[in-house]
Amino acid sequence: MTFNDLKLSAPLLKAVSEAGYETPSPIQAAAIPPVLAGRDLMGCAQTGTGKTAAFALPMLDRLTANAPRRKGAVRALILTPTRELALQIGESFEAYGKYLKLRSTVIFGGVGQAPQVEALKKGVDILIACPGRLNDLIGQGFIDLSALEIFVLDEADRMLDMGFFDDVTKILDRIKNRTNLGLFSATISQEVMTVSWMYQRDEVEITVAPTEESKPDIDQYSITVPRLEKEEAMLRILRSGALERVIVFCNTKVMCQRLSDDLRRAGIRADCLHGDIKQATREKTMADFRHGKLPVLIATDVASRGIDVDDVDGVINYDVPEENEYYIHRIGRTGRARKKGISFTLLGSFPEKAKLDEIAKFAGFHIVPMIFDEYGCLVPAPAEEKHPTSRRRF
Ligand code: AMP
């Protein structure tokens, strides 16, 4: 298949060819025709699969082919969780749309809003935005979404996992007459399904397997220790100095607090996030972790939402998570932005081992079993004997 077969217009074909793309990637081949036809789309795909062009190319074609509903109003919106992604998508739109007369701009928080407001005042067709700043600027009356035609939620799982569920639904509720809703997500979590169920109509579902390059690069280990020695095992990993920024996950608030107190007593800078921590303290802890002042953060699954730090070196699962999806989310905190990550799961009992085996099977992960040897070094566990040889009498 070629881009020509996908019936894209000549200016787009020219831009695509100048970008050096020869053939459409699987998600592009599958997503471009339904988006061109105005269908809603649920795409299960990761960064690195070519998903940006999969929604950008048909979106640009549709916007060019159809007359705007109202001059000067935003016609297409791409919502994405982080500033880095927003900027990357912005660059892609510039490249693919270089022979078209459509204007795009990128808005995100953490910087002054004046230049973004200036750009908006000049009129933009395509807006690429992070949810927090978008809601701020809508609230201040700088953005009118009433003539929006196409809406894409990019990295929906990560966005919803970061606690943007209410922001996202607030934005979706404002849009009455859109024609396309595209939802792209690496995993289809419960919240992603809820958004799809609430806002999509007769959507086309597409799943593409992650390419080798797009898979997060995380070395996953399990460590079997006697139940009462889990804390000692965690301290050994933390003290080895191999990891500069670590998140330790526990299943309960009580365990989070206890570990945090114990680590501090042991002279390790650590703090915890759980449901009973006040908002102001929580924000300070997150800022310290983000800025590298706090090397160890201990969190429950729910409290860890909203932590968006790209260079977490490692994750330690002090407890094996109760839900399979939690494991994927936990280890997904590391190995981001094309860096290598590492995860350790401590196993102190047979039920914990059994649960981790189930998770590995569910997610298709290879988790390497390790133990501490007599010198305290982490070494591969001896292979389990599947069929223990029966004792022989001679
Ligand atoms: P994405 O998954 O959208 O982040 O894209 C990953 C990378 O693949 C980007 O650097 C794109 O420029 C590149 N890319 C996207 N589509 C194609 C294609 N059809 N052929 C070659 N490279 C592509």
Tab-separated table of C-alpha atoms and ligand atoms in Angstrom:
chain	number	residue	atom	x	y	z
A	1	MET	CA	0.000	0.000	0.000
A	2	THR	CA	1.150	3.552	-0.726
A	3	PHE	CA	0.021	6.961	0.554
A	4	ASN	CA	-1.514	7.472	-2.923
A	5	ASP	CA	-3.854	4.534	-2.285
A	6	LEU	CA	-5.135	6.288	0.831
A	7	LYS	CA	-6.592	9.078	-1.329
A	8	LEU	CA	-4.826	11.916	0.406
A	9	SER	CA	-4.658	15.219	-1.475
A	10	ALA	CA	-1.622	16.258	-3.538
A	11	PRO	CA	-0.213	18.868	-1.101
A	12	LEU	CA	-0.210	16.273	1.678
A	13	LEU	CA	1.365	13.609	-0.508
A	14	LYS	CA	4.115	16.057	-1.363
A	15	ALA	CA	4.752	16.921	2.320
A	16	VAL	CA	4.716	13.231	3.307
A	17	SER	CA	7.200	12.385	0.608
A	18	GLU	CA	9.448	15.275	1.699
A	19	ALA	CA	9.278	13.937	5.279
A	20	GLY	CA	10.866	10.776	3.816
A	21	TYR	CA	7.908	8.453	4.399
A	22	GLU	CA	7.652	5.818	1.685
A	23	THR	CA	4.793	3.629	2.821
A	24	PRO	CA	2.108	4.129	5.470
A	25	SER	CA	2.726	2.439	8.818
A	26	PRO	CA	0.057	-0.140	9.869
A	27	ILE	CA	-1.843	2.348	12.026
A	28	GLN	CA	-1.801	4.913	9.233
A	29	ALA	CA	-3.113	2.393	6.704
A	30	ALA	CA	-5.886	1.391	9.123
A	31	ALA	CA	-6.829	4.812	10.561
A	32	ILE	CA	-6.638	7.214	7.610
A	33	PRO	CA	-9.644	5.886	5.616
A	34	PRO	CA	-12.161	5.920	8.534
A	35	VAL	CA	-11.024	9.359	9.749
A	36	LEU	CA	-11.315	10.711	6.188
A	37	ALA	CA	-14.847	9.286	6.143
A	38	GLY	CA	-15.721	11.154	9.348
A	39	ARG	CA	-15.880	8.131	11.664
A	40	ASP	CA	-14.978	8.114	15.358
A	41	LEU	CA	-11.848	6.113	16.072
A	42	MET	CA	-10.363	4.245	19.009
A	43	GLY	CA	-6.717	3.528	18.281
A	44	CYS	CA	-4.725	1.356	20.633
A	45	ALA	CA	-1.181	2.345	19.729
A	46	GLN	CA	1.968	3.659	21.304
A	47	THR	CA	4.252	6.520	20.412
A	48	GLY	CA	6.670	5.358	17.733
A	49	THR	CA	4.042	3.623	15.611
A	50	GLY	CA	3.377	6.691	13.445
A	51	LYS	CA	0.106	7.547	15.162
A	52	THR	CA	0.588	11.322	14.880
A	53	ALA	CA	0.451	11.179	11.078
A	54	ALA	CA	-2.399	8.658	11.347
A	55	PHE	CA	-4.658	11.390	12.725
A	56	ALA	CA	-2.903	14.508	11.396
A	57	LEU	CA	-3.013	13.631	7.685
A	58	PRO	CA	-6.748	12.861	7.361
A	59	MET	CA	-7.517	15.758	9.700
A	60	LEU	CA	-5.625	18.215	7.479
A	61	ASP	CA	-7.371	16.812	4.402
A	62	ARG	CA	-10.834	17.154	5.892
A	63	LEU	CA	-10.218	20.679	7.104
A	64	THR	CA	-9.028	21.683	3.632
A	65	ALA	CA	-11.922	20.010	1.832
A	66	ASN	CA	-14.677	21.459	4.030
A	67	ALA	CA	-15.500	25.119	4.441
A	68	PRO	CA	-15.159	26.411	8.030
A	69	ARG	CA	-18.398	26.692	9.983
A	70	ARG	CA	-17.346	30.057	11.269
A	71	LYS	CA	-14.356	32.136	10.259
A	72	GLY	CA	-11.618	32.506	12.869
A	73	ALA	CA	-12.901	29.811	15.249
A	74	VAL	CA	-10.855	26.736	16.187
A	75	ARG	CA	-11.764	23.833	13.888
A	76	ALA	CA	-9.668	20.992	15.267
A	77	LEU	CA	-8.348	20.249	18.743
A	78	ILE	CA	-5.686	17.779	19.791
A	79	LEU	CA	-5.462	17.246	23.520
A	80	THR	CA	-2.266	15.708	24.811
A	81	PRO	CA	-0.924	15.204	28.357
A	82	THR	CA	2.507	16.825	28.316
A	83	ARG	CA	4.237	19.862	26.936
A	84	GLU	CA	6.860	17.723	25.157
A	85	LEU	CA	4.205	15.758	23.300
A	86	ALA	CA	2.302	18.943	22.461
A	87	LEU	CA	5.434	20.485	20.940
A	88	GLN	CA	6.242	17.311	18.976
A	89	ILE	CA	2.716	17.146	17.562
A	90	GLY	CA	2.886	20.858	16.734
A	91	GLU	CA	6.050	20.246	14.707
A	92	SER	CA	4.429	17.337	12.863
A	93	PHE	CA	1.455	19.499	11.892
A	94	GLU	CA	3.826	22.187	10.601
A	95	ALA	CA	5.640	19.595	8.489
A	96	TYR	CA	2.579	17.811	7.074
A	97	GLY	CA	0.628	21.021	6.519
A	98	LYS	CA	3.399	23.029	4.929
A	99	TYR	CA	1.602	23.303	1.543
A	100	LEU	CA	-1.799	24.072	3.069
A	101	LYS	CA	-3.237	27.322	4.304
A	102	LEU	CA	-4.173	26.112	7.773
A	103	ARG	CA	-2.800	27.671	10.918
A	104	SER	CA	-1.888	25.689	14.004
A	105	THR	CA	-0.624	26.620	17.432
A	106	VAL	CA	0.464	24.862	20.621
A	107	ILE	CA	-0.605	25.795	24.158
A	108	PHE	CA	0.594	24.353	27.474
A	109	GLY	CA	1.089	25.435	31.073
A	110	GLY	CA	4.227	26.307	33.013
A	111	VAL	CA	5.075	29.299	30.798
A	112	GLY	CA	3.563	32.776	30.402
A	113	GLN	CA	0.271	32.753	28.552
A	114	ALA	CA	0.703	36.082	26.673
A	115	PRO	CA	2.407	34.714	23.498
A	116	GLN	CA	-0.147	31.882	23.338
A	117	VAL	CA	-3.018	34.347	23.631
A	118	GLU	CA	-1.435	36.496	20.872
A	119	ALA	CA	-1.293	33.486	18.546
A	120	LEU	CA	-4.920	32.621	19.338
A	121	LYS	CA	-6.068	36.151	18.598
A	122	LYS	CA	-4.656	35.888	15.074
A	123	GLY	CA	-7.001	32.934	14.525
A	124	VAL	CA	-6.015	29.266	14.455
A	125	ASP	CA	-7.575	26.324	12.679
A	126	ILE	CA	-5.797	23.616	14.646
A	127	LEU	CA	-5.094	23.838	18.348
A	128	ILE	CA	-2.720	21.432	20.085
A	129	ALA	CA	-3.162	21.753	23.830
A	130	CYS	CA	-2.572	20.353	27.289
A	131	PRO	CA	-5.826	20.187	29.297
A	132	GLY	CA	-4.962	22.461	32.247
A	133	ARG	CA	-3.917	25.508	30.195
A	134	LEU	CA	-6.704	24.925	27.686
A	135	ASN	CA	-9.347	25.093	30.410
A	136	ASP	CA	-7.687	28.234	31.838
A	137	LEU	CA	-7.775	30.005	28.496
A	138	ILE	CA	-11.329	28.879	27.757
A	139	GLY	CA	-12.300	30.225	31.202
A	140	GLN	CA	-10.744	33.575	30.343
A	141	GLY	CA	-12.697	33.712	27.106
A	142	PHE	CA	-9.748	33.407	24.700
A	143	ILE	CA	-10.873	30.176	23.049
A	144	ASP	CA	-14.155	29.407	21.393
A	145	LEU	CA	-14.759	25.736	20.646
A	146	SER	CA	-18.309	26.109	19.370
A	147	ALA	CA	-17.306	25.560	15.726
A	148	LEU	CA	-15.014	22.602	16.437
A	149	GLU	CA	-15.183	19.843	13.826
A	150	ILE	CA	-12.530	17.327	14.873
A	151	PHE	CA	-11.253	16.345	18.302
A	152	VAL	CA	-8.375	13.995	19.093
A	153	LEU	CA	-7.387	12.758	22.538
A	154	ASP	CA	-3.800	11.637	22.329
A	155	GLU	CA	-2.221	9.308	24.931
A	156	ALA	CA	-5.632	9.150	26.569
A	157	ASP	CA	-4.592	6.593	29.201
A	158	ARG	CA	-1.664	8.684	30.365
A	159	MET	CA	-3.791	11.831	30.407
A	160	LEU	CA	-6.579	10.232	32.425
A	161	ASP	CA	-4.052	8.505	34.665
A	162	MET	CA	-2.560	11.932	35.431
A	163	GLY	CA	-5.893	12.975	36.912
A	164	PHE	CA	-7.256	14.942	33.952
A	165	PHE	CA	-10.528	13.007	33.724
A	166	ASP	CA	-12.688	15.946	34.828
A	167	ASP	CA	-10.803	18.433	32.643
A	168	VAL	CA	-11.187	16.203	29.607
A	169	THR	CA	-14.895	15.553	30.094
A	170	LYS	CA	-15.476	19.264	30.775
A	171	ILE	CA	-13.944	20.067	27.400
A	172	LEU	CA	-15.853	17.292	25.627
A	173	ASP	CA	-19.114	18.508	27.160
A	174	ARG	CA	-18.614	21.926	25.577
A	175	ILE	CA	-18.458	20.558	22.059
A	176	LYS	CA	-21.824	19.983	20.556
A	177	ASN	CA	-21.410	19.473	16.829
A	178	ARG	CA	-18.078	17.833	16.195
A	179	THR	CA	-17.872	15.279	13.446
A	180	ASN	CA	-14.876	13.152	14.495
A	181	LEU	CA	-13.589	12.012	17.849
A	182	GLY	CA	-10.313	10.169	17.746
A	183	LEU	CA	-9.010	8.528	20.861
A	184	PHE	CA	-5.457	7.178	20.939
A	185	SER	CA	-4.135	5.239	23.875
A	186	ALA	CA	-1.307	2.801	24.599
A	187	THR	CA	-3.523	0.776	26.938
A	188	ILE	CA	-7.285	0.708	27.149
A	189	SER	CA	-7.844	1.382	30.846
A	190	GLN	CA	-11.192	1.530	32.584
A	191	GLU	CA	-11.214	5.336	32.327
A	192	VAL	CA	-10.393	5.305	28.609
A	193	MET	CA	-13.308	2.919	28.077
A	194	THR	CA	-15.577	5.195	30.070
A	195	VAL	CA	-14.686	8.219	27.936
A	196	SER	CA	-15.161	6.211	24.763
A	197	TRP	CA	-18.499	4.873	25.961
A	198	MET	CA	-19.719	8.338	26.957
A	199	TYR	CA	-18.590	10.298	23.929
A	200	GLN	CA	-17.938	8.074	20.922
A	201	ARG	CA	-20.488	6.873	18.426
A	202	ASP	CA	-20.096	3.721	16.389
A	203	GLU	CA	-16.315	4.005	16.598
A	204	VAL	CA	-13.851	2.054	14.491
A	205	GLU	CA	-11.416	0.175	16.705
A	206	ILE	CA	-7.830	-0.329	15.668
A	207	THR	CA	-5.071	-2.051	17.604
A	208	VAL	CA	-1.499	-2.097	16.448
A	209	ALA	CA	1.164	-4.137	18.168
A	210	PRO	CA	3.964	-1.995	19.558
A	211	THR	CA	7.032	-2.011	17.351
A	212	GLU	CA	10.326	-2.972	18.985
A	213	GLU	CA	11.275	0.698	18.954
A	214	SER	CA	8.071	1.943	20.543
A	215	LYS	CA	8.058	-0.512	23.451
A	216	PRO	CA	9.206	1.061	26.698
A	217	ASP	CA	12.622	-0.310	27.452
A	218	ILE	CA	12.255	-1.675	30.992
A	219	ASP	CA	14.268	-4.523	32.480
A	220	GLN	CA	11.910	-6.275	34.874
A	221	TYR	CA	13.070	-8.366	37.822
A	222	SER	CA	11.391	-10.150	40.692
A	223	ILE	CA	13.275	-10.824	43.923
A	224	THR	CA	12.225	-13.614	46.233
A	225	VAL	CA	13.062	-12.891	49.866
A	226	PRO	CA	11.827	-14.159	53.235
A	227	ARG	CA	8.723	-12.148	54.109
A	228	LEU	CA	10.330	-10.256	56.970
A	229	GLU	CA	13.340	-9.257	54.878
A	230	LYS	CA	11.563	-7.224	52.216
A	231	GLU	CA	12.577	-3.941	53.770
A	232	GLU	CA	16.193	-5.024	53.961
A	233	ALA	CA	16.055	-6.000	50.266
A	234	MET	CA	14.644	-2.609	49.321
A	235	LEU	CA	17.361	-0.849	51.313
A	236	ARG	CA	20.034	-2.845	49.499
A	237	ILE	CA	18.697	-1.736	46.123
A	238	LEU	CA	18.397	1.891	47.228
A	239	ARG	CA	21.838	1.929	48.831
A	240	SER	CA	23.537	0.342	45.805
A	241	GLY	CA	23.548	3.834	44.292
A	242	ALA	CA	22.489	2.516	40.897
A	243	LEU	CA	19.220	4.466	40.897
A	244	GLU	CA	18.967	8.219	41.382
A	245	ARG	CA	15.216	8.632	41.260
A	246	VAL	CA	12.975	5.801	42.387
A	247	ILE	CA	9.283	5.266	43.040
A	248	VAL	CA	8.383	2.560	45.565
A	249	PHE	CA	4.815	1.280	45.300
A	250	CYS	CA	2.799	-0.163	48.184
A	251	ASN	CA	-0.784	-1.395	48.283
A	252	THR	CA	-1.820	0.490	51.442
A	253	LYS	CA	-1.489	3.931	53.010
A	254	VAL	CA	-0.261	2.383	56.239
A	255	MET	CA	2.566	0.568	54.501
A	256	CYS	CA	3.531	3.740	52.578
A	257	GLN	CA	3.796	5.739	55.757
A	258	ARG	CA	5.682	3.028	57.595
A	259	LEU	CA	8.261	2.600	54.833
A	260	SER	CA	8.720	6.326	54.501
A	261	ASP	CA	9.401	6.655	58.261
A	262	ASP	CA	11.747	3.646	58.237
A	263	LEU	CA	13.722	4.913	55.251
A	264	ARG	CA	14.190	8.306	56.837
A	265	ARG	CA	15.392	6.672	60.023
A	266	ALA	CA	17.852	4.744	57.867
A	267	GLY	CA	19.171	8.059	56.502
A	268	ILE	CA	17.556	7.905	53.049
A	269	ARG	CA	15.709	10.977	51.769
A	270	ALA	CA	12.234	9.624	51.134
A	271	ASP	CA	8.684	10.879	51.336
A	272	CYS	CA	5.298	9.426	50.634
A	273	LEU	CA	2.094	10.192	48.777
A	274	HIS	CA	-1.174	8.615	49.818
A	275	GLY	CA	-4.777	9.588	50.233
A	276	ASP	CA	-4.391	11.043	53.737
A	277	ILE	CA	-1.671	13.534	52.810
A	278	LYS	CA	-2.831	17.162	52.540
A	279	GLN	CA	-2.854	18.792	49.114
A	280	ALA	CA	-0.161	21.384	49.961
A	281	THR	CA	2.237	18.727	51.324
A	282	ARG	CA	1.479	16.524	48.355
A	283	GLU	CA	2.350	19.278	45.896
A	284	LYS	CA	5.600	20.036	47.690
A	285	THR	CA	6.579	16.345	47.712
A	286	MET	CA	5.838	16.038	43.989
A	287	ALA	CA	7.797	19.209	43.186
A	288	ASP	CA	10.789	17.964	45.243
A	289	PHE	CA	10.691	14.652	43.423
A	290	ARG	CA	10.354	16.281	40.015
A	291	HIS	CA	13.278	18.629	40.677
A	292	GLY	CA	15.542	15.866	41.915
A	293	LYS	CA	15.608	17.006	45.576
A	294	LEU	CA	13.873	13.858	46.729
A	295	PRO	CA	15.395	10.616	45.422
A	296	VAL	CA	12.790	8.198	46.752
A	297	LEU	CA	9.047	8.579	46.536
A	298	ILE	CA	6.742	6.020	48.125
A	299	ALA	CA	3.201	5.917	46.798
A	300	THR	CA	-0.036	4.014	46.572
A	301	ASP	CA	-1.478	3.390	43.103
A	302	VAL	CA	-4.166	6.030	43.393
A	303	ALA	CA	-1.862	8.684	44.864
A	304	SER	CA	0.688	8.140	42.121
A	305	ARG	CA	-1.701	9.539	39.525
A	306	GLY	CA	-0.589	12.937	38.456
A	307	ILE	CA	3.097	12.187	38.856
A	308	ASP	CA	4.479	12.934	35.448
A	309	VAL	CA	8.216	12.756	35.661
A	310	ASP	CA	10.015	11.483	32.596
A	311	ASP	CA	13.291	10.398	34.136
A	312	VAL	CA	12.404	7.958	36.891
A	313	ASP	CA	15.299	5.461	36.862
A	314	GLY	CA	13.521	2.641	38.577
A	315	VAL	CA	10.363	1.358	40.189
A	316	ILE	CA	10.251	-0.973	43.191
A	317	ASN	CA	7.035	-2.858	43.855
A	318	TYR	CA	7.233	-3.397	47.598
A	319	ASP	CA	3.866	-5.120	47.345
A	320	VAL	CA	2.642	-6.976	44.277
A	321	PRO	CA	-0.277	-4.921	42.927
A	322	GLU	CA	-3.775	-6.260	43.289
A	323	GLU	CA	-4.792	-5.405	39.721
A	324	ASN	CA	-2.898	-6.500	36.602
A	325	GLU	CA	-3.324	-3.055	35.032
A	326	TYR	CA	-1.691	-1.425	38.075
A	327	TYR	CA	1.533	-3.299	37.399
A	328	ILE	CA	1.653	-1.940	33.856
A	329	HIS	CA	1.008	1.589	35.092
A	330	ARG	CA	3.543	1.296	37.894
A	331	ILE	CA	6.456	0.125	35.789
A	332	GLY	CA	5.403	2.550	33.033
A	333	ARG	CA	6.656	5.375	35.274
A	334	THR	CA	10.134	4.395	34.214
A	335	GLY	CA	11.621	3.742	30.752
A	336	ARG	CA	9.986	6.871	29.380
A	337	ALA	CA	11.150	9.317	26.772
A	338	ARG	CA	13.254	6.576	25.188
A	339	LYS	CA	15.384	6.061	28.303
A	340	LYS	CA	16.056	2.676	29.800
A	341	GLY	CA	14.164	1.769	32.966
A	342	ILE	CA	14.347	-0.966	35.560
A	343	SER	CA	11.755	-2.466	37.882
A	344	PHE	CA	12.002	-4.786	40.882
A	345	THR	CA	9.074	-6.604	42.434
A	346	LEU	CA	9.644	-8.022	45.906
A	347	LEU	CA	8.074	-11.408	46.542
A	348	GLY	CA	7.735	-12.452	50.151
A	349	SER	CA	5.189	-15.222	49.877
A	350	PHE	CA	3.860	-17.826	47.516
A	351	PRO	CA	0.581	-15.947	46.840
A	352	GLU	CA	2.629	-12.900	45.797
A	353	LYS	CA	4.668	-15.021	43.402
A	354	ALA	CA	1.504	-16.548	41.979
A	355	LYS	CA	-0.023	-13.097	41.455
A	356	LEU	CA	3.095	-11.826	39.674
A	357	ASP	CA	3.115	-14.902	37.411
A	358	GLU	CA	-0.478	-14.085	36.495
A	359	ILE	CA	0.437	-10.466	35.716
A	360	ALA	CA	3.383	-11.524	33.542
A	361	LYS	CA	1.118	-13.862	31.611
A	362	PHE	CA	-1.599	-11.223	31.252
A	363	ALA	CA	0.767	-8.541	29.978
A	364	GLY	CA	3.117	-10.824	28.042
A	365	PHE	CA	6.084	-9.570	30.091
A	366	HIS	CA	9.274	-11.416	30.803
A	367	ILE	CA	10.135	-10.844	34.468
A	368	VAL	CA	13.509	-12.272	35.440
A	369	PRO	CA	13.614	-14.014	38.868
A	370	MET	CA	16.536	-12.935	41.066
A	371	ILE	CA	17.749	-13.640	44.604
A	372	PHE	CA	20.402	-12.142	46.855
A	373	ASP	CA	23.384	-14.473	47.156
A	374	GLU	CA	25.353	-15.040	50.371
A	375	TYR	CA	27.412	-11.876	49.695
A	376	GLY	CA	24.306	-9.723	49.280
A	377	CYS	CA	24.658	-9.504	45.476
A	378	LEU	CA	21.652	-9.810	43.242
A	379	VAL	CA	21.995	-12.906	41.070
A	380	PRO	CA	19.632	-14.841	38.791
A	381	ALA	CA	17.583	-17.351	40.772
A	382	PRO	CA	18.389	-20.961	39.995
A	383	ALA	CA	15.934	-22.229	37.390
A	384	GLU	CA	12.894	-23.853	38.920
A	385	GLU	CA	12.753	-27.531	38.341
A	386	LYS	CA	9.509	-28.185	36.550
A	387	HIS	CA	9.578	-31.953	37.121
A	388	PRO	CA	11.554	-32.650	40.260
A	389	THR	CA	13.386	-35.893	39.767
A	390	SER	CA	11.984	-38.458	42.082
A	391	ARG	CA	14.397	-39.683	44.683
A	392	ARG	CA	16.087	-42.845	43.696
A	393	ARG	CA	17.056	-45.676	45.921
A	394	PHE	CA	20.118	-47.622	44.990
B	1	AMP	P1	4.762	8.843	16.204
B	1	AMP	O1	4.335	7.464	16.614
B	1	AMP	O2	3.669	9.615	15.593
B	1	AMP	O3	5.417	9.561	17.362
B	1	AMP	O4	5.890	8.708	15.055
B	1	AMP	C1	7.121	8.099	15.278
B	1	AMP	C2	8.164	8.463	14.222
B	1	AMP	O5	7.902	7.793	12.995
B	1	AMP	C3	8.238	9.942	13.888
B	1	AMP	O6	9.594	10.309	13.892
B	1	AMP	C4	7.653	10.037	12.505
B	1	AMP	O7	8.264	11.103	11.769
B	1	AMP	C5	7.989	8.706	11.889
B	1	AMP	N1	6.990	8.239	10.880
B	1	AMP	C6	5.645	8.355	10.975
B	1	AMP	N2	5.056	7.782	9.893
B	1	AMP	C7	6.029	7.261	9.126
B	1	AMP	C8	6.044	6.535	7.882
B	1	AMP	N3	4.921	6.230	7.228
B	1	AMP	N4	7.240	6.163	7.383
B	1	AMP	C9	8.385	6.465	8.059
B	1	AMP	N5	8.434	7.152	9.223
B	1	AMP	C10	7.282	7.546	9.769
